[in-house]
Short mmCIF file of C-alpha atoms and ligand atoms in Angstrom, two decimals:
data_model
loop_
_atom_site.label_atom_id
_atom_site.label_comp_id
_atom_site.label_asym_id
_atom_site.label_seq_id
_atom_site.Cartn_x
_atom_site.Cartn_y
_atom_site.Cartn_z
CA MET A 724 190.03 149.72 219.31
CA ILE A 725 191.07 147.18 222.36
CA GLU A 726 190.13 143.54 221.99
CA ILE A 727 190.24 141.31 224.47
CA LYS A 728 190.77 137.76 225.02
CA ASP A 729 190.15 135.29 227.31
CA ILE A 730 190.85 137.14 230.05
CA SER A 731 190.74 135.34 233.85
CA LYS A 732 191.44 135.90 236.98
CA SER A 733 191.18 135.17 239.93
CA PHE A 734 191.75 135.85 244.18
CA ALA A 735 192.67 133.49 245.99
CA ASP A 736 191.11 130.48 245.45
CA LYS A 737 187.76 132.58 243.14
CA GLN A 738 187.74 132.95 240.29
CA ILE A 739 186.67 135.95 239.30
CA LEU A 740 186.49 136.42 235.47
CA LYS A 741 186.11 133.80 233.54
CA GLY A 742 187.49 133.96 230.32
CA ILE A 743 186.28 137.17 228.72
CA SER A 744 186.83 138.10 224.87
CA GLY A 745 185.39 140.88 223.63
CA VAL A 746 186.47 143.90 220.95
CA PHE A 747 185.49 147.93 222.20
CA GLU A 748 185.55 150.40 219.14
CA LYS A 749 185.71 153.50 219.15
CA GLY A 750 183.88 156.40 218.15
CA LYS A 751 181.24 155.56 220.75
CA PRO A 752 181.20 154.42 224.59
CA ASN A 753 180.99 150.79 225.17
CA LEU A 754 179.20 149.57 228.34
CA ILE A 755 180.17 146.98 230.43
CA ILE A 756 177.40 146.01 232.19
CA GLY A 757 176.23 143.56 235.83
CA ALA A 758 175.12 143.52 239.17
CA SER A 759 177.18 145.04 242.26
CA GLY A 760 180.31 142.15 243.46
CA THR A 761 180.22 140.89 238.74
CA GLY A 762 183.72 141.47 238.26
CA LYS A 763 183.64 144.75 236.28
CA SER A 764 185.65 146.77 237.64
CA VAL A 765 188.67 143.89 238.16
CA LEU A 766 187.52 143.45 234.30
CA LEU A 767 188.31 147.45 233.38
CA LYS A 768 191.47 146.95 235.99
CA CYS A 769 192.36 143.67 234.15
CA ILE A 770 192.54 145.78 230.80
CA VAL A 771 194.35 148.53 232.03
CA GLU A 772 196.46 145.86 233.62
CA LEU A 773 195.98 147.80 237.24
CA ILE A 774 195.65 143.84 237.99
CA LYS A 775 197.51 141.98 235.99
CA PRO A 776 195.28 138.47 234.82
CA ASP A 777 196.20 135.29 235.27
CA ALA A 778 195.58 134.52 232.08
CA GLY A 779 194.47 135.98 228.43
CA PHE A 780 195.50 138.87 226.02
CA VAL A 781 194.78 142.67 225.42
CA PHE A 782 195.64 144.39 222.61
CA PHE A 783 195.20 148.22 222.05
CA ASP A 784 194.97 148.59 218.14
CA ASN A 785 196.62 145.62 217.85
CA ARG A 786 199.62 146.64 220.17
CA ASN A 787 200.09 142.68 221.98
CA PHE A 788 199.97 145.23 225.81
CA THR A 789 199.77 141.95 227.48
CA GLU A 790 203.28 140.45 226.01
CA GLY A 791 204.43 143.84 225.48
CA ASN A 792 207.97 145.36 226.64
CA LYS A 793 208.45 147.83 229.52
CA SER A 794 208.47 150.16 226.67
CA LEU A 795 205.25 149.38 225.34
CA LYS A 796 203.81 149.69 228.05
CA ILE A 797 204.42 153.10 228.77
CA GLU A 798 203.97 154.08 225.65
CA VAL A 799 200.14 152.91 225.81
CA ARG A 800 199.58 153.89 229.18
CA ARG A 801 199.96 157.42 228.61
CA GLU A 802 197.09 157.34 225.49
CA ILE A 803 195.29 156.05 228.83
CA GLY A 804 193.16 157.90 230.62
CA MET A 805 190.88 156.89 233.27
CA LEU A 806 187.94 158.27 235.41
CA PHE A 807 187.48 156.09 238.88
CA GLN A 808 184.80 155.31 240.73
CA GLY A 809 185.07 158.57 243.26
CA GLY A 810 186.73 160.44 241.01
CA ALA A 811 190.55 159.09 242.45
CA LEU A 812 191.46 163.57 242.77
CA PHE A 813 194.87 163.98 244.32
CA ASP A 814 192.94 165.79 247.64
CA SER A 815 197.30 167.46 248.82
CA LYS A 816 195.82 169.65 244.78
CA ASN A 817 193.15 171.96 244.01
CA VAL A 818 190.91 171.64 241.42
CA GLU A 819 193.28 172.82 238.46
CA GLU A 820 196.86 171.24 239.84
CA ASN A 821 195.21 167.35 239.28
CA VAL A 822 193.83 168.20 236.13
CA ARG A 823 197.46 169.61 235.00
CA PHE A 824 198.82 166.92 236.63
CA PRO A 825 198.78 164.41 234.09
CA LEU A 826 200.29 167.31 231.54
CA ASP A 827 202.70 168.28 234.25
CA MET A 828 204.17 164.68 234.03
CA LEU A 829 203.95 163.57 230.90
CA ALA A 830 203.52 165.96 228.24
CA VAL A 831 205.80 168.84 226.76
CA MET A 832 204.53 172.22 226.07
CA PRO A 833 205.36 175.97 228.17
CA ARG A 834 203.29 176.98 230.54
CA ASP A 835 200.85 179.50 228.84
CA GLU A 836 199.93 176.25 226.33
CA LYS A 837 199.07 173.84 229.64
CA GLN A 838 197.09 176.64 231.20
CA ASP A 839 194.84 177.25 228.77
CA ARG A 840 194.42 173.49 227.96
CA VAL A 841 193.49 173.03 231.48
CA ASN A 842 190.80 175.73 230.87
CA LEU A 843 188.94 174.26 228.58
CA VAL A 844 188.99 170.81 229.66
CA LEU A 845 187.24 172.51 232.95
CA ASN A 846 185.18 174.20 230.23
CA ARG A 847 184.01 171.53 228.21
CA VAL A 848 182.95 169.60 231.98
CA GLY A 849 180.91 172.92 233.03
CA LEU A 850 183.15 173.83 235.60
CA GLN A 851 184.85 177.13 234.89
CA ASN A 852 185.21 179.47 238.07
CA ALA A 853 186.56 175.42 240.54
CA ASN A 854 190.17 176.47 239.34
CA LYS A 855 191.35 176.30 243.18
CA LYS A 856 189.00 174.39 245.41
CA MET A 857 190.25 171.91 247.02
CA PRO A 858 189.27 168.34 246.40
CA SER A 859 187.83 167.97 249.48
CA GLU A 860 185.22 171.49 248.93
CA LEU A 861 183.10 169.44 245.78
CA SER A 862 179.73 167.69 245.57
CA GLY A 863 180.36 164.44 243.80
CA GLY A 864 179.37 164.95 241.50
CA MET A 865 181.86 167.82 240.29
CA ARG A 866 184.47 165.54 241.33
CA LYS A 867 183.97 163.22 238.55
CA ARG A 868 184.26 166.13 236.21
CA VAL A 869 186.93 166.96 237.63
CA GLY A 870 187.32 163.56 236.97
CA ILE A 871 186.56 163.17 233.57
CA ALA A 872 188.85 166.74 232.56
CA ARG A 873 191.59 164.68 234.01
CA ALA A 874 191.28 161.83 232.36
CA ILE A 875 190.93 163.84 228.85
CA VAL A 876 194.06 166.62 229.28
CA ASN A 877 196.26 164.59 227.65
CA ASN A 878 194.30 163.76 224.81
CA PRO A 879 194.27 160.26 225.12
CA LYS A 880 192.73 158.09 223.36
CA TYR A 881 191.09 155.24 225.13
CA LEU A 882 189.17 155.94 228.06
CA PHE A 883 187.75 154.10 230.99
CA CYS A 884 184.64 155.15 233.20
CA ASP A 885 184.34 153.16 236.33
CA GLU A 886 181.05 153.57 237.02
CA PRO A 887 181.34 157.28 236.04
CA ASN A 888 177.02 158.08 237.42
CA SER A 889 176.73 156.01 240.93
CA GLY A 890 175.66 158.23 243.48
CA LEU A 891 174.96 160.65 241.69
CA ASP A 892 171.53 162.02 240.83
CA PRO A 893 169.57 161.52 237.74
CA GLN A 894 169.93 164.67 236.04
CA THR A 895 173.49 164.84 236.80
CA SER A 896 173.93 161.30 235.85
CA ILE A 897 172.58 162.33 232.29
CA LEU A 898 174.63 164.96 231.92
CA ILE A 899 178.11 163.03 232.62
CA ASP A 900 177.03 160.30 229.80
CA GLU A 901 176.20 163.20 227.52
CA LEU A 902 179.94 164.36 228.14
CA ILE A 903 181.41 160.63 227.76
CA GLN A 904 179.27 160.11 224.42
CA SER A 905 180.31 163.45 223.42
CA ILE A 906 183.71 163.28 224.69
CA THR A 907 184.46 160.14 222.71
CA SER A 908 182.93 160.61 219.22
CA ASP A 909 184.90 163.82 219.56
CA TYR A 910 187.74 162.39 220.00
CA ASP A 911 187.23 159.65 218.59
CA THR A 912 188.30 157.72 221.61
CA THR A 913 187.89 153.96 222.28
CA THR A 914 185.47 154.45 224.88
CA ILE A 915 184.64 151.66 227.59
CA VAL A 916 182.45 152.64 230.97
CA VAL A 917 181.28 150.61 233.64
CA THR A 918 177.98 150.76 234.88
CA HIS A 919 175.20 149.23 236.33
CA ASP A 920 172.80 151.95 236.10
CA MET A 921 169.78 151.47 233.26
CA ASN A 922 169.28 154.79 232.25
CA SER A 923 172.73 155.34 231.15
CA VAL A 924 172.19 151.84 229.64
CA MET A 925 169.23 152.80 227.43
CA GLY A 926 170.95 156.14 226.77
CA ILE A 927 174.73 155.56 225.92
CA GLY A 928 174.19 151.97 225.28
CA ASP A 929 175.20 150.64 221.15
CA ASN A 930 177.32 148.34 222.72
CA ILE A 931 176.60 146.91 225.49
CA MET A 932 178.67 143.57 227.10
CA PHE A 933 176.91 141.89 230.16
CA ILE A 934 179.18 140.04 232.51
CA TYR A 935 177.43 138.00 235.43
CA GLN A 936 179.76 136.48 237.90
CA GLY A 937 182.84 137.05 236.01
CA GLU A 938 181.17 135.14 232.46
CA LYS A 939 179.62 136.84 229.14
CA LEU A 940 176.74 136.34 228.71
CA TRP A 941 175.44 138.54 226.55
CA GLU A 942 176.70 141.36 224.47
CA GLY A 943 174.67 143.95 221.87
CA GLY A 944 173.12 146.70 221.72
CA LYS A 945 170.53 148.42 223.38
CA SER A 946 168.17 148.43 221.37
CA ASP A 947 167.97 144.47 221.97
CA ILE A 948 168.33 144.69 225.61
CA THR A 949 165.08 143.99 226.31
CA HIS A 950 164.23 140.66 224.52
CA SER A 951 167.92 139.25 224.70
CA GLY A 952 166.25 135.70 225.52
CA VAL A 953 169.34 135.12 228.30
CA LYS A 954 167.68 135.07 231.99
CA GLU A 955 169.92 136.16 233.66
CA LEU A 956 169.82 140.24 231.33
CA ASP A 957 166.15 140.32 231.88
CA ASP A 958 166.45 139.82 235.72
CA PHE A 959 169.10 142.49 235.83
CA VAL A 960 166.91 144.62 233.72
CA PHE A 961 163.88 144.10 235.23
CA ALA A 962 165.04 145.12 238.65
CA ASN A 963 164.08 148.52 237.18
CA LYS A 964 160.54 149.17 237.92
CA VAL A 965 160.65 151.69 235.04
CA MET A 966 161.56 149.19 232.80
CA ILE A 967 159.30 146.86 234.20
CA ALA A 968 156.20 149.43 233.23
CA MET A 969 158.04 149.81 229.94
CA ARG A 970 158.05 146.03 229.11
CA ASP A 971 154.12 145.84 230.58
CA LYS A 972 152.86 148.70 228.23
CA ASN A 973 154.91 147.16 225.29
CA ALA A 974 152.88 144.42 225.84
CA GLY A 975 149.60 145.74 226.42
CA HIS A 976 149.91 147.44 223.15
CA MET B 1382 206.54 131.08 255.76
CA GLY B 1383 204.16 134.24 255.55
CA PHE B 1384 207.18 136.41 257.39
CA LEU B 1385 209.04 135.37 254.70
CA LYS B 1386 206.94 136.31 252.37
CA GLU B 1387 206.48 139.44 253.58
CA ILE B 1388 210.50 140.84 253.79
CA GLY B 1389 210.44 139.24 250.34
CA LYS B 1390 207.92 141.80 249.39
CA TYR B 1391 209.30 144.31 251.03
CA PHE B 1392 212.39 143.83 249.46
CA ILE B 1393 210.66 143.54 245.56
CA PHE B 1394 208.80 147.14 246.45
CA LEU B 1395 212.67 148.61 247.27
CA GLY B 1396 214.02 147.63 244.51
CA ASN B 1397 211.51 149.31 242.86
CA LEU B 1398 211.47 152.56 244.69
CA PHE B 1399 214.34 153.16 241.46
CA VAL B 1400 212.58 152.03 238.85
CA ASN B 1401 210.78 153.97 236.08
CA ARG B 1402 212.20 157.35 238.12
CA GLU B 1403 210.86 160.76 238.27
CA SER B 1404 213.91 163.78 237.44
CA PHE B 1405 215.18 164.62 239.20
CA LYS B 1406 213.51 167.92 239.81
CA THR B 1407 210.24 166.53 240.55
CA HIS B 1408 211.82 164.92 243.35
CA TYR B 1409 213.49 167.82 244.55
CA LYS B 1410 209.73 169.55 245.55
CA LEU B 1411 208.83 166.42 246.43
CA VAL B 1412 211.67 165.91 249.03
CA VAL B 1413 211.26 169.57 250.52
CA ASP B 1414 207.44 168.80 250.31
CA GLU B 1415 208.67 165.61 253.02
CA CYS B 1416 210.45 167.40 254.75
CA LEU B 1417 208.24 170.43 255.65
CA LEU B 1418 205.90 167.88 256.20
CA ILE B 1419 207.69 165.35 258.53
CA GLY B 1420 209.16 168.60 260.54
CA ILE B 1421 205.65 170.62 261.49
CA ASP B 1422 204.49 167.51 261.51
CA SER B 1423 206.79 166.07 264.74
CA ILE B 1424 208.95 169.04 266.13
CA LEU B 1425 207.02 170.22 268.77
CA LEU B 1426 206.17 166.62 270.13
CA PHE B 1427 210.38 166.21 269.98
CA VAL B 1428 211.27 169.11 271.62
CA LEU B 1429 208.36 168.41 274.30
CA VAL B 1430 209.32 164.47 274.98
CA SER B 1431 212.92 164.95 274.89
CA THR B 1432 212.63 167.61 277.27
CA PHE B 1433 210.87 165.69 280.01
CA ILE B 1434 213.36 162.93 279.59
CA GLY B 1435 216.20 164.28 279.72
CA ALA B 1436 214.49 166.30 283.80
CA VAL B 1437 213.20 163.15 284.43
CA SER B 1438 216.90 161.25 284.23
CA THR B 1439 218.77 163.78 286.27
CA VAL B 1440 216.51 163.74 288.82
CA GLN B 1441 216.17 160.02 288.98
CA THR B 1442 219.56 159.69 288.00
CA ALA B 1443 220.61 161.76 291.42
CA PHE B 1444 217.75 159.73 293.52
CA ASN B 1445 220.21 156.74 293.04
CA LEU B 1446 223.59 158.34 293.68
CA VAL B 1447 223.10 159.17 296.66
CA ALA B 1448 226.48 158.23 298.19
CA PRO B 1449 228.75 160.23 299.70
CA TYR B 1450 231.83 159.59 297.56
CA ILE B 1451 229.82 160.47 294.40
CA PRO B 1452 231.23 163.11 292.93
CA LYS B 1453 227.19 165.92 291.17
CA TYR B 1454 229.20 165.93 287.59
CA VAL B 1455 228.49 162.17 287.85
CA ILE B 1456 225.22 163.11 287.49
CA SER B 1457 225.11 165.06 283.49
CA GLN B 1458 227.67 162.87 282.08
CA VAL B 1459 224.96 159.66 282.69
CA VAL B 1460 222.88 162.03 281.70
CA ARG B 1461 224.50 162.55 278.64
CA GLU B 1462 225.43 158.35 277.59
CA MET B 1463 221.98 157.77 278.33
CA THR B 1464 220.42 160.73 275.78
CA VAL B 1465 223.07 160.18 273.42
CA LEU B 1466 223.56 156.60 272.70
CA GLU B 1467 220.06 155.98 273.86
CA LEU B 1468 216.81 157.93 274.45
CA ALA B 1469 217.64 160.81 271.63
CA PRO B 1470 218.23 158.06 268.43
CA THR B 1471 215.98 154.68 269.51
CA VAL B 1472 213.14 156.07 272.29
CA MET B 1473 213.10 158.83 269.93
CA ALA B 1474 212.68 156.71 267.31
CA ILE B 1475 209.39 155.40 268.99
CA VAL B 1476 207.85 158.37 269.45
CA TYR B 1477 209.30 159.30 265.42
CA ALA B 1478 206.88 156.46 263.95
CA GLY B 1479 204.45 156.85 266.27
CA LYS B 1480 204.11 160.34 264.83
CA VAL B 1481 205.42 160.07 261.00
CA GLY B 1482 205.45 156.24 260.66
CA SER B 1483 201.26 156.22 261.46
CA SER B 1484 200.64 159.24 258.95
CA MET B 1485 202.88 158.27 256.65
CA SER B 1486 201.28 154.54 256.28
CA GLY B 1487 197.44 156.86 257.05
CA ASN B 1488 197.95 158.74 253.49
CA LEU B 1489 199.67 155.66 251.38
CA GLY B 1490 196.67 153.51 252.40
CA THR B 1491 193.90 156.42 251.55
CA MET B 1492 195.46 156.83 248.21
CA ARG B 1493 195.58 153.25 247.94
CA ILE B 1494 192.08 152.99 248.72
CA THR B 1495 190.48 156.00 246.67
CA GLU B 1496 192.57 154.90 243.86
CA GLN B 1497 194.58 158.08 243.52
CA ILE B 1498 198.03 154.68 243.69
CA ASP B 1499 196.02 153.66 240.67
CA ALA B 1500 195.49 157.02 238.85
CA LEU B 1501 199.09 157.47 239.39
CA GLU B 1502 199.59 153.67 237.66
CA VAL B 1503 197.47 154.24 235.07
CA MET B 1504 199.02 157.11 234.06
CA GLY B 1505 202.84 155.78 233.38
CA ILE B 1506 203.43 156.87 236.45
CA ASN B 1507 205.57 154.28 239.35
CA SER B 1508 203.97 155.00 241.74
CA ILE B 1509 206.33 153.75 244.33
CA ASN B 1510 209.27 155.55 243.48
CA TYR B 1511 207.03 158.94 243.06
CA LEU B 1512 205.40 158.57 246.46
CA VAL B 1513 207.56 156.67 248.70
CA LEU B 1514 211.09 157.66 247.55
CA PRO B 1515 210.94 161.27 248.31
CA LYS B 1516 209.17 160.44 252.32
CA ILE B 1517 211.83 157.68 253.16
CA VAL B 1518 214.35 160.72 251.57
CA ALA B 1519 213.12 163.31 253.42
CA SER B 1520 212.86 161.06 256.23
CA ILE B 1521 216.88 159.81 255.81
CA MET B 1522 217.94 163.68 256.28
CA MET B 1523 214.95 165.46 258.82
CA TYR B 1524 215.34 162.77 261.21
CA PRO B 1525 219.36 163.19 262.32
CA LEU B 1526 217.47 166.24 262.77
CA LEU B 1527 215.47 165.86 264.80
CA VAL B 1528 217.84 163.45 267.07
CA ILE B 1529 220.46 166.40 267.04
CA VAL B 1530 217.45 168.96 268.17
CA SER B 1531 216.11 166.22 271.03
CA GLY B 1532 219.50 166.27 272.61
CA VAL B 1533 219.85 169.44 272.83
CA CYS B 1534 216.38 169.57 274.63
CA ALA B 1535 217.25 166.72 276.72
CA LEU B 1536 220.60 167.69 278.18
CA THR B 1537 218.22 171.36 278.45
CA GLY B 1538 215.37 169.45 280.27
CA GLY B 1539 218.46 168.13 282.48
CA TYR B 1540 219.93 171.20 283.55
CA LEU B 1541 216.98 173.21 283.90
CA VAL B 1542 215.93 170.89 286.34
CA GLY B 1543 219.08 170.18 288.17
CA VAL B 1544 220.04 173.96 288.59
CA ILE B 1545 215.85 174.59 289.68
CA THR B 1546 215.93 171.96 291.69
CA GLY B 1547 219.42 172.70 293.57
CA ILE B 1548 220.25 168.98 292.36
CA LEU B 1549 223.68 170.29 291.86
CA ALA B 1550 225.52 173.40 290.24
CA PRO B 1551 225.62 174.59 286.95
CA THR B 1552 229.22 174.19 286.42
CA GLU B 1553 229.25 171.48 287.67
CA TYR B 1554 226.21 169.98 285.73
CA ILE B 1555 228.73 171.74 282.36
CA TYR B 1556 231.15 169.98 283.44
CA GLY B 1557 229.81 166.68 284.19
CA ILE B 1558 227.96 166.92 280.15
CA ARG B 1559 232.08 167.27 279.17
CA TYR B 1560 233.97 165.33 281.51
CA LEU B 1561 235.21 161.80 279.36
CA PHE B 1562 233.81 162.32 276.26
CA ASN B 1563 234.03 160.53 273.99
CA ASP B 1564 232.75 161.50 269.67
CA PHE B 1565 232.58 158.48 268.24
CA THR B 1566 229.53 158.26 270.55
CA ILE B 1567 227.85 160.54 268.37
CA THR B 1568 228.70 159.45 265.02
CA PHE B 1569 227.28 156.55 266.50
CA ALA B 1570 223.60 158.52 267.20
CA LEU B 1571 223.85 159.43 264.17
CA ILE B 1572 224.16 156.77 262.09
CA LYS B 1573 221.25 155.63 264.50
CA ALA B 1574 218.98 157.83 262.78
CA LEU B 1575 220.16 157.47 259.75
CA THR B 1576 218.64 153.58 259.48
CA PHE B 1577 215.62 154.47 261.88
CA GLY B 1578 214.92 157.37 259.72
CA PHE B 1579 215.46 154.99 256.93
CA LEU B 1580 213.65 151.61 258.58
CA VAL B 1581 210.53 153.77 260.30
CA ALA B 1582 210.14 155.66 256.45
CA SER B 1583 209.99 152.43 254.48
CA ILE B 1584 208.49 150.11 256.70
CA SER B 1585 205.27 152.74 257.47
CA SER B 1586 205.13 153.64 253.41
CA TYR B 1587 205.28 149.89 253.00
CA LYS B 1588 202.38 149.21 255.20
CA GLY B 1589 200.15 151.85 253.44
CA TYR B 1590 201.05 151.09 250.30
CA TYR B 1591 199.74 147.62 250.14
CA THR B 1592 196.00 148.51 252.71
CA THR B 1593 193.38 146.48 250.84
CA GLY B 1594 190.16 147.37 251.61
CA GLY B 1595 188.94 150.63 253.39
CA ALA B 1596 188.98 152.81 256.06
CA LEU B 1597 189.14 150.87 258.71
CA GLU B 1598 191.85 148.82 256.94
CA VAL B 1599 193.98 152.23 256.57
CA GLY B 1600 193.52 151.98 260.46
CA ILE B 1601 194.76 148.81 261.21
CA SER B 1602 198.01 149.93 258.24
CA SER B 1603 198.70 152.80 260.43
CA THR B 1604 198.85 150.36 263.57
CA LYS B 1605 201.26 147.36 262.29
CA ALA B 1606 203.24 150.40 260.64
CA VAL B 1607 204.05 152.13 263.62
CA THR B 1608 204.58 148.37 265.67
CA THR B 1609 207.16 146.82 262.48
CA SER B 1610 208.59 150.16 262.69
CA VAL B 1611 209.08 149.99 266.30
CA ILE B 1612 210.63 146.03 266.10
CA ALA B 1613 212.97 147.31 263.53
CA VAL B 1614 214.71 149.86 265.00
CA LEU B 1615 214.70 147.52 268.14
CA LEU B 1616 216.17 144.86 266.29
CA ALA B 1617 218.49 147.14 264.33
CA ASP B 1618 219.74 149.40 267.52
CA TYR B 1619 220.62 146.07 268.92
CA VAL B 1620 223.03 144.83 265.67
CA LEU B 1621 224.64 148.12 265.40
CA ALA B 1622 225.59 148.08 268.99
CA GLN B 1623 227.55 144.67 268.65
CA LEU B 1624 228.46 145.63 265.78
CA LEU B 1625 230.30 149.43 266.04
CA LEU B 1626 230.24 149.30 270.15
CA SER B 1627 231.35 145.92 271.46
CA PRO B 1628 234.90 145.92 271.49
CA ALA B 1629 236.96 144.14 268.54
N1 LIG C 3174 192.49 143.37 244.38
C1 LIG C 3174 191.50 142.20 245.59
N2 LIG C 3174 191.33 141.23 245.86
C2 LIG C 3174 190.99 139.75 246.34
N3 LIG C 3174 188.73 140.03 245.92
C3 LIG C 3174 189.12 141.63 245.01
C4 LIG C 3174 189.89 142.47 244.80
N4 LIG C 3174 189.03 143.16 244.12
C5 LIG C 3174 188.24 142.80 243.59
N5 LIG C 3174 187.68 141.97 244.21
C6 LIG C 3174 186.87 140.33 244.67
O1 LIG C 3174 186.10 140.79 243.18
C7 LIG C 3174 185.09 140.44 242.50
C8 LIG C 3174 184.40 141.80 241.99
O2 LIG C 3174 184.78 142.93 242.80
P1 LIG C 3174 184.08 143.79 241.14
O3 LIG C 3174 185.15 144.02 240.19
O4 LIG C 3174 184.82 145.22 242.28
O5 LIG C 3174 182.89 143.79 241.35
P2 LIG C 3174 182.35 144.93 240.64
O6 LIG C 3174 181.74 144.43 239.45
O7 LIG C 3174 181.19 145.80 241.11
O8 LIG C 3174 183.17 146.35 239.71
C9 LIG C 3174 184.10 140.58 244.88
O9 LIG C 3174 183.74 139.47 245.30
C10 LIG C 3174 185.54 141.46 244.85
O10 LIG C 3174 185.18 141.18 246.74
MG1 LIG C 3175 182.75 148.25 240.75
#
């Protein structure tokens, strides 16, 4: 479980995050949604302290990460797996080396065991025969899957995904969402997914936080999102033709 | 003010090179990789540029020393002094910044904008230690070697042109190379090489590491890496000459 309290962040004179609080449960995906440029990625980076928030606190299973000492920070960091928007694969390393990297750097285990673990997670994301490929040879969807494999290879307690399905076709998107969901429930991780994709929201959105211009305006589950009563959220949700059609169909009954 | 802030940030960056560091074994591999990269990147260019500079220096020195009472071997003596003191360590540092510095900066800038640096940091790895320290160590090791190579090439270039065009005889050239040779100039050249190797790698890495934005900004960082490195090299060149060469 991750808890955030009053996270604020400004760049220069522009306030990007305005005191965001919330709780992210473990065992199911927690979604952060909102339009582009509202500060979702900044919030995610503030949680893991890739960006230092100006104010506020982050607790990882009741451990105060924000005020923790260096060794606590390293300890928590090593329990984190993160999927970045473009995959962030190391482009000088092949698929297998990318996935093995966290084990090489952080884990103490024999070589064979590492290899088994790498093959296991590559299997898990459906990439059995790509071990020796270089990142430049992969499609967008494959890069994300390698990114997921690298994020989960060291058994993280916390999994962060920044727009896991942006730039992917709808079918691959659904596969990635399902993958994230099943990994989350199988390993009981605390997972936070940033997205602006309504398909994902309606698919895996049990616990959703809506951010609008740096503020949290709403939270809840996918069953309530269509009748939140929050105008900004309605504008976001019904910017999608499928959602409009669904609403009109329901209204017609 | 902005300038002082930048200098401060650069020194904090350097301080972070040694925080939370990786094992020697990890670094050993990375340093070897970087050394190979630097060597492959620049050796041909170095050989080419310094051979030509040596050749041209010989021709131009000969052109300027027309008086009959000046012995021919003075030509190669002058070429030697120019090569050891300035051409090999300093002028080649400018070439080095253009080739190796810009590629270091581009490499780190790309890693920054594609979030590869964030990916390292989020694993609890100090990306400055992991990515930059090997570059700087490799540069400190490789640049002096490249300077030696380019010194040899420049003198060879001078020899070939001097002898082929009949400016001076092979024995005269060799005599001039050895005439009144002060071996401190070699020590001085190597001190400069170590300094410049460090400056180019650390400044270029710094510029690349703190890139923000996209592909365009990576290019801008590379350009800034080269210009800033070159200015730093020239300043350091002056300071070192003042410190080590001026009569006490
Ligand atoms: N490092 C930074 N420096 C300055 N501004 C930034 C930085 N990172 C993000 N921003 C700004 O913060 C705002 C929110 O960005 P972001 O969190 O990436 O949006 P999104 O919700 O699409 O993920 C944008 O206006 C962006 O320009
Ligand atoms: Mg984003």
